[in-house]
Coordinates of C-alpha atoms and ligand atoms in Angstrom, one line a residue:
M17 CA 96.6 60.6 161.5
K18 CA 94.3 60.4 164.5
A19 CA 90.8 59.2 163.8
R20 CA 88.0 61.8 164.3
A21 CA 85.7 61.2 167.2
K22 CA 82.7 62.5 165.3
G23 CA 81.7 63.8 161.9
T24 CA 83.2 63.1 158.5
A25 CA 86.5 61.6 157.6
P26 CA 89.2 64.2 156.6
R27 CA 89.0 65.2 153.0
I28 CA 91.7 64.3 150.5
E29 CA 93.3 67.8 150.7
T30 CA 93.8 67.2 154.5
Q31 CA 94.9 63.6 154.1
A32 CA 97.5 64.6 151.5
V33 CA 99.1 66.9 154.1
H34 CA 98.8 64.7 157.2
A35 CA 98.2 61.0 156.5
G36 CA 101.0 58.7 157.6
Q37 CA 102.9 61.6 159.2
A38 CA 102.5 61.8 163.0
P39 CA 105.3 63.8 164.6
E40 CA 108.5 61.7 165.1
P41 CA 108.3 60.4 168.7
I42 CA 111.8 61.2 170.0
T43 CA 112.2 64.8 168.9
G44 CA 108.7 65.8 167.8
A45 CA 110.0 66.6 164.3
V46 CA 106.9 67.6 162.3
M47 CA 108.4 66.5 159.0
T48 CA 109.1 62.8 158.6
P49 CA 112.8 62.2 159.0
V50 CA 114.8 60.5 156.2
F51 CA 116.0 57.3 157.8
L52 CA 119.1 56.8 155.7
T53 CA 120.1 53.4 157.2
S54 CA 120.3 50.0 155.6
T55 CA 120.1 48.1 158.9
Y56 CA 118.9 48.4 162.6
A57 CA 120.6 47.3 165.8
Q58 CA 119.1 44.2 167.5
K59 CA 119.5 43.7 171.3
G60 CA 120.2 40.1 170.6
P61 CA 119.5 37.8 167.7
G62 CA 115.9 38.3 166.6
V63 CA 115.3 40.9 169.4
H64 CA 114.4 44.0 167.5
T65 CA 112.1 47.0 167.3
G66 CA 110.2 45.6 164.2
F67 CA 112.9 47.1 162.0
E68 CA 115.5 44.7 160.7
Y69 CA 116.7 45.7 157.3
S70 CA 115.7 48.7 155.0
R71 CA 114.6 46.7 151.9
T72 CA 111.9 45.2 154.2
Q73 CA 111.2 48.0 156.7
N74 CA 112.0 51.7 156.6
P75 CA 110.0 54.3 158.5
T76 CA 110.2 57.0 155.8
R77 CA 108.9 54.6 153.2
F78 CA 106.2 53.4 155.6
A79 CA 105.1 57.0 156.0
L80 CA 104.8 57.4 152.3
E81 CA 103.0 54.1 151.9
A82 CA 100.5 55.1 154.6
N83 CA 99.9 58.4 152.9
L84 CA 99.3 56.9 149.5
A85 CA 97.0 54.3 151.0
A86 CA 94.9 57.0 152.6
L87 CA 94.7 59.1 149.5
E88 CA 93.8 56.3 147.1
G89 CA 91.8 53.9 149.4
G90 CA 90.8 55.6 152.6
A91 CA 90.7 53.7 155.9
G92 CA 91.7 50.1 155.7
A93 CA 93.6 50.4 152.5
W94 CA 97.3 49.5 152.2
G95 CA 100.1 51.0 150.0
L96 CA 103.5 49.7 148.9
A97 CA 106.1 52.1 147.4
F98 CA 108.5 51.1 144.6
N99 CA 111.5 52.6 143.0
A100 CA 109.7 53.0 139.6
G101 CA 106.2 52.7 138.2
V102 CA 107.4 49.7 136.2
A103 CA 108.7 48.1 139.4
A104 CA 105.2 48.5 140.9
S105 CA 103.6 46.9 137.8
T106 CA 106.2 44.1 137.9
A107 CA 105.4 43.3 141.5
V108 CA 101.6 43.0 140.7
L109 CA 102.3 40.6 137.9
A110 CA 104.8 38.6 139.8
A111 CA 102.5 38.4 142.8
L112 CA 99.4 37.2 140.9
L113 CA 100.6 35.2 137.9
E114 CA 102.4 31.9 137.1
A115 CA 103.3 30.3 133.8
G116 CA 100.2 29.4 131.8
D117 CA 98.1 32.2 133.2
H118 CA 96.4 34.8 131.0
V119 CA 96.0 38.5 131.3
V120 CA 93.4 40.7 129.5
A121 CA 95.0 44.1 129.0
G122 CA 93.7 47.4 127.5
D123 CA 95.2 48.0 124.1
D124 CA 96.3 51.6 124.7
L125 CA 99.0 51.5 127.5
Y126 CA 102.2 53.3 128.4
G127 CA 104.9 51.8 126.0
G128 CA 106.9 50.5 129.0
S129 CA 103.9 48.6 130.4
Y130 CA 103.4 46.9 127.0
R131 CA 107.2 46.1 126.9
L132 CA 107.1 44.6 130.4
F133 CA 104.2 42.3 129.4
D134 CA 105.4 41.4 125.9
K135 CA 109.2 41.1 126.5
I136 CA 109.4 39.8 130.1
F137 CA 106.2 38.1 131.3
R138 CA 105.3 36.5 127.9
R139 CA 108.8 34.9 128.0
L140 CA 108.0 33.5 131.4
G141 CA 104.9 31.8 130.1
V142 CA 102.1 34.3 130.7
S143 CA 99.8 35.1 127.7
F144 CA 98.2 38.5 127.0
S145 CA 95.1 39.5 125.0
Y146 CA 94.9 43.2 124.2
V147 CA 91.4 44.6 123.8
D148 CA 89.8 47.9 123.3
A149 CA 88.8 48.3 127.0
R150 CA 86.4 51.2 126.1
D151 CA 84.1 48.3 125.5
A152 CA 83.5 46.4 128.7
A153 CA 81.8 43.6 126.7
A154 CA 85.1 43.2 124.8
V155 CA 86.9 42.7 128.1
A156 CA 84.4 40.2 129.2
A157 CA 84.6 38.3 125.9
A158 CA 88.4 38.0 126.2
I159 CA 88.3 36.4 129.7
G160 CA 89.2 32.7 129.5
P161 CA 89.6 29.8 132.0
R162 CA 93.2 30.8 132.9
T163 CA 92.6 34.6 133.0
R164 CA 93.8 35.9 136.4
L165 CA 94.2 39.6 135.8
C166 CA 92.8 42.5 133.9
W167 CA 95.0 45.5 133.4
V168 CA 93.8 48.9 132.2
E169 CA 94.8 52.5 132.2
T170 CA 92.2 55.2 132.2
P171 CA 92.5 57.7 130.7
T172 CA 95.0 55.9 128.5
N173 CA 98.5 56.9 127.6
P174 CA 98.7 58.6 125.1
L175 CA 95.2 58.6 123.4
L176 CA 93.3 59.7 126.5
R177 CA 90.6 57.1 126.0
L178 CA 88.5 56.1 129.0
V179 CA 87.6 52.8 130.5
D180 CA 84.4 52.5 132.4
I181 CA 86.0 51.1 135.6
R182 CA 82.7 50.1 137.2
A183 CA 81.5 48.1 134.1
V184 CA 84.9 46.4 133.7
A185 CA 85.1 45.6 137.4
R186 CA 81.7 44.0 137.2
A187 CA 82.8 41.8 134.2
C188 CA 86.0 40.8 136.0
G189 CA 84.3 40.2 139.3
A190 CA 81.7 37.8 137.8
R191 CA 84.6 35.6 136.5
G192 CA 86.9 35.8 139.5
V193 CA 89.5 38.0 137.6
R194 CA 91.4 40.7 139.5
L195 CA 91.2 44.2 138.1
C196 CA 94.3 46.5 138.3
V197 CA 93.9 50.1 137.2
D198 CA 96.9 52.3 136.4
N199 CA 95.7 55.6 137.9
T200 CA 98.8 57.6 137.1
F201 CA 97.1 60.2 134.8
M202 CA 94.3 61.1 137.2
T203 CA 95.7 60.5 140.7
P204 CA 93.3 59.8 143.6
F205 CA 92.5 63.5 143.5
F206 CA 90.4 63.1 140.4
Q207 CA 89.6 59.3 140.3
R208 CA 89.4 56.5 142.8
P209 CA 89.3 53.2 141.1
L210 CA 89.1 51.1 144.3
D211 CA 85.7 52.8 145.0
L212 CA 84.6 51.8 141.6
G213 CA 85.3 48.1 142.1
A214 CA 89.0 47.7 141.1
D215 CA 91.1 45.4 143.2
L216 CA 94.4 47.1 142.8
V217 CA 95.7 50.5 141.7
V218 CA 99.2 51.2 140.4
H219 CA 100.9 54.5 140.0
S220 CA 104.0 55.9 138.5
T221 CA 104.6 58.3 141.4
T222 CA 107.3 59.8 139.1
K223 CA 104.4 61.8 137.7
Y224 CA 101.7 63.8 139.5
L225 CA 102.0 62.3 143.0
N226 CA 105.6 63.5 143.3
G227 CA 104.9 66.3 141.0
H228 CA 108.4 67.8 140.7
S229 CA 110.2 65.6 138.1
D230 CA 113.0 64.7 140.6
V231 CA 112.1 61.1 141.5
V232 CA 111.4 57.9 139.7
G233 CA 108.9 55.9 141.7
G234 CA 105.9 53.7 141.8
A235 CA 103.1 52.4 144.1
V236 CA 100.6 49.7 144.5
I237 CA 97.5 50.3 146.6
G238 CA 94.7 47.9 147.5
R239 CA 92.3 46.9 150.2
D240 CA 92.5 43.1 150.2
G241 CA 94.9 41.8 152.9
D242 CA 95.8 38.7 150.9
L243 CA 96.8 40.8 147.9
R244 CA 98.9 43.0 150.2
A245 CA 100.7 40.0 151.6
R246 CA 101.5 38.7 148.0
V247 CA 102.7 42.1 146.7
A248 CA 104.7 42.9 149.8
F249 CA 106.3 39.4 149.5
V250 CA 107.5 40.3 146.0
Q251 CA 108.6 43.8 147.1
N252 CA 110.9 42.2 149.7
S253 CA 111.9 39.1 147.7
M254 CA 112.7 40.8 144.3
G255 CA 113.7 44.2 145.6
G256 CA 112.3 47.3 144.1
S257 CA 111.2 49.1 147.3
Q258 CA 111.6 52.9 147.2
S259 CA 114.6 54.4 148.9
A260 CA 114.2 56.5 152.1
F261 CA 115.3 59.6 150.4
D262 CA 113.0 59.3 147.4
S263 CA 110.2 58.3 149.7
F264 CA 110.7 61.6 151.6
L265 CA 110.6 63.5 148.3
V266 CA 107.4 61.8 147.1
L267 CA 105.8 62.5 150.5
R268 CA 106.8 66.1 150.2
G269 CA 105.1 66.1 146.7
T270 CA 101.8 64.6 147.8
K271 CA 101.3 67.4 150.3
T272 CA 100.5 69.8 147.4
L273 CA 98.7 67.3 145.2
A274 CA 95.3 69.0 145.5
V275 CA 96.5 72.5 144.6
R276 CA 98.7 71.3 141.8
M277 CA 96.0 69.1 140.3
E278 CA 93.5 71.9 140.3
R279 CA 95.9 74.2 138.4
H280 CA 97.0 71.5 136.0
Q281 CA 93.4 70.9 135.1
Q282 CA 92.5 74.6 134.7
N283 CA 95.5 75.2 132.4
A284 CA 94.9 72.0 130.5
L285 CA 91.3 72.8 129.8
A286 CA 92.3 76.3 128.5
V287 CA 95.1 74.9 126.3
A288 CA 92.8 72.2 124.9
R289 CA 90.1 74.7 124.0
W290 CA 92.6 77.0 122.4
L291 CA 94.1 74.1 120.4
E292 CA 90.6 73.3 119.2
S293 CA 90.3 76.7 117.6
R294 CA 93.5 76.3 115.6
P295 CA 93.5 75.5 111.9
E296 CA 96.8 73.6 112.1
V297 CA 95.2 71.1 114.6
E298 CA 93.1 68.3 113.2
R299 CA 91.9 66.9 116.5
V300 CA 92.3 67.6 120.3
L301 CA 92.2 64.7 122.8
Y302 CA 91.1 65.9 126.3
P303 CA 88.4 64.2 128.4
G304 CA 87.2 67.6 129.6
L305 CA 86.2 68.8 126.1
R306 CA 82.6 68.2 124.9
S307 CA 84.1 66.9 121.7
H308 CA 85.7 64.0 123.6
P309 CA 83.6 60.9 122.6
Q310 CA 83.5 59.8 126.3
H311 CA 83.0 63.2 127.9
A312 CA 79.8 61.9 129.7
L313 CA 81.8 59.0 131.2
A314 CA 84.6 61.4 132.2
R315 CA 82.1 63.5 134.1
R316 CA 80.6 60.5 135.8
Q317 CA 83.7 58.6 136.7
M318 CA 86.2 61.4 137.5
S319 CA 85.9 64.5 139.6
G320 CA 88.2 66.4 137.1
F321 CA 89.9 65.9 133.8
G322 CA 93.6 66.2 134.6
G323 CA 96.5 67.9 132.9
M324 CA 97.3 65.7 129.9
V325 CA 96.3 66.9 126.5
G326 CA 96.9 65.2 123.1
F327 CA 96.5 66.7 119.7
V328 CA 96.9 65.7 116.1
L329 CA 98.7 68.1 113.8
R330 CA 97.5 68.3 110.2
G331 CA 100.3 67.6 107.6
K332 CA 100.9 70.7 105.4
T333 CA 101.3 68.5 102.3
G334 CA 98.8 66.0 103.6
G335 CA 99.7 62.5 104.6
S336 CA 101.8 61.3 107.5
R337 CA 105.2 62.6 106.2
G338 CA 104.0 66.2 106.4
A339 CA 102.5 65.6 109.8
L340 CA 105.8 64.2 111.2
A341 CA 107.8 67.1 109.8
R342 CA 105.3 69.5 111.4
A343 CA 105.4 67.8 114.7
R344 CA 109.3 67.9 114.7
T345 CA 109.3 71.6 113.9
F346 CA 106.7 72.3 116.5
L347 CA 108.6 70.4 119.3
R348 CA 111.9 72.1 118.4
R349 CA 110.4 75.6 118.5
L350 CA 108.8 75.4 122.0
R351 CA 110.5 77.5 124.7
V352 CA 108.3 77.3 127.8
F353 CA 107.3 73.7 127.2
T354 CA 110.3 71.3 127.2
C355 CA 110.5 68.5 124.7
A356 CA 110.9 65.5 127.0
E357 CA 109.4 62.2 128.1
S358 CA 107.4 61.9 131.3
L359 CA 104.6 64.0 132.7
G360 CA 102.9 65.3 135.8
G361 CA 105.6 67.8 137.0
V362 CA 104.9 71.4 137.7
E363 CA 106.7 72.3 134.4
S364 CA 105.1 71.8 131.1
L365 CA 106.4 69.1 128.8
A366 CA 105.7 68.1 125.2
E367 CA 106.6 64.9 123.4
H368 CA 106.0 62.8 120.3
P369 CA 104.6 59.4 121.5
A370 CA 105.4 57.5 118.3
I371 CA 109.1 58.4 118.5
M372 CA 109.5 58.8 122.2
T373 CA 107.3 57.2 125.0
H374 CA 105.6 54.6 122.8
A375 CA 108.5 53.6 120.5
S376 CA 108.5 50.1 122.1
I377 CA 105.1 49.4 120.7
P378 CA 105.4 47.9 117.2
A379 CA 104.7 50.3 114.3
E380 CA 101.7 48.4 113.0
R381 CA 100.2 48.3 116.4
R382 CA 100.7 52.0 116.9
R383 CA 99.1 52.7 113.5
A384 CA 96.1 50.5 114.2
L385 CA 95.5 52.3 117.5
G386 CA 95.8 55.7 116.1
I387 CA 99.2 56.8 117.5
G388 CA 100.2 58.5 114.3
D389 CA 103.1 60.8 113.2
G390 CA 101.0 63.9 113.8
L391 CA 100.2 63.1 117.5
V392 CA 101.8 65.3 120.1
R393 CA 101.2 64.9 123.8
L394 CA 101.3 67.7 126.3
S395 CA 101.8 67.5 130.1
V396 CA 100.4 70.9 130.9
G397 CA 102.2 72.4 133.9
I398 CA 101.2 75.0 136.5
E399 CA 102.9 78.0 134.8
H400 CA 100.7 81.1 133.8
V401 CA 98.3 79.8 131.1
D402 CA 98.9 82.9 128.9
D403 CA 102.6 82.1 128.7
L404 CA 101.8 78.5 127.8
I405 CA 99.4 79.5 125.0
A406 CA 101.8 82.1 123.7
D407 CA 104.5 79.4 123.5
L408 CA 102.2 77.0 121.6
E409 CA 101.1 79.8 119.3
A410 CA 104.7 80.7 118.4
A411 CA 105.7 77.1 117.9
L412 CA 102.6 76.4 115.7
G413 CA 103.1 79.5 113.6
Ligands
P1T553 O1 108.6 55.5 134.5 P1 108.0 54.8 135.6 O2 107.9 55.5 136.9 O3 108.6 53.4 135.8 O4 106.4 54.5 135.3 C1 106.0 53.8 134.2 C2 104.6 54.2 133.8 C3 103.5 53.5 134.3 N1 102.2 53.9 133.9 C4 102.0 55.0 133.2 C5 100.6 55.4 132.9 C6 103.1 55.8 132.8 O5 102.8 56.9 132.0 C7 104.4 55.4 133.1 C8 105.6 56.2 132.6 N2 105.3 57.1 131.6 C9 106.2 57.9 130.9 C10 107.5 57.9 131.2 C11 105.6 58.7 129.9 O6 106.3 59.7 129.4 O7 104.5 58.4 129.4

């Protein structure tokens, strides 16, 4: 996008539509073409246009990367796109860590992130301490001489707990530890961790950034040039860069990010308030509710509350067996919501974290965290809110 001569930088709604997407120079095509090529002709050995091989350079992926960089980090930021959220996370760890290093991680994480840490990187000699990152002092206390990286999600998946990014960034910065924030749930539309002091942001672009549940993808965004070089080296050396076709789809998705996020949030708040009024529901987890214990932080740190809602069903007979049976029945009865893993698409989804997305977290750990049998997670879509509430009501009844 051309820089403005005067005045303010373009707002995020404008960046979402335009950043990284100048008309294609040969034909003037307004939409970025899908460069479905693995390789590029060279005039002679080493005489090329800057494009040699698509794992390393692809114009469609570059357009997406520039778009994501502008949304998350503004001018001067960089972005790198991967073929999964977990590939983006893998690249960050591989870029920053070696055997003997230590990571402080939040204790409530997407199950696949925990699995990556515990089953792959621990085997390679990296150690992890899991702390309740709602408490920045607990993060600071866990930092040791070999700590290189701190990894948090906020709001967390699935418990929607918040991490005070500024406070944790301060604790990390004081000890020379890099902070990486998984911003998948909020997207840069509602939360910008780099502005709050984080060094890196990762995304599962599978979710809100693409927004249509037809791509698996990931991204890493930052501002530090040295970090870019390290993560890009891993992207090229280990593979994992996003394909041209999927890059095109995510780029198409980000254009409508602003309007989708606004509707997701509006629907989610209405659903969360409605759930709070129901006798079958023991507790509702949504940062936009006054009852959320960190509602004040949510208001300060985020410009919206997002589309993810958790709630705990009461067991009919009391105890966890009753709650599990209720959750199963509820999820089977839904008709507008689909019982499925993932989140962030235009369609509403519902799932059971303990059995589905967080099954790779050991049962005792789940119990200690509060991911119980009665917990249901909703990804509230952009359908008409009355249809969503009617569906929930029928399934609860
Ligand atoms: O699925 P993938 O694109 O590889 O992204 C992994 C990932 C990373 N970070 C967060 C916060 C995530 O939620 C995910 C993926 N999560 C789900 C599939 C889920 O249903 O929670």
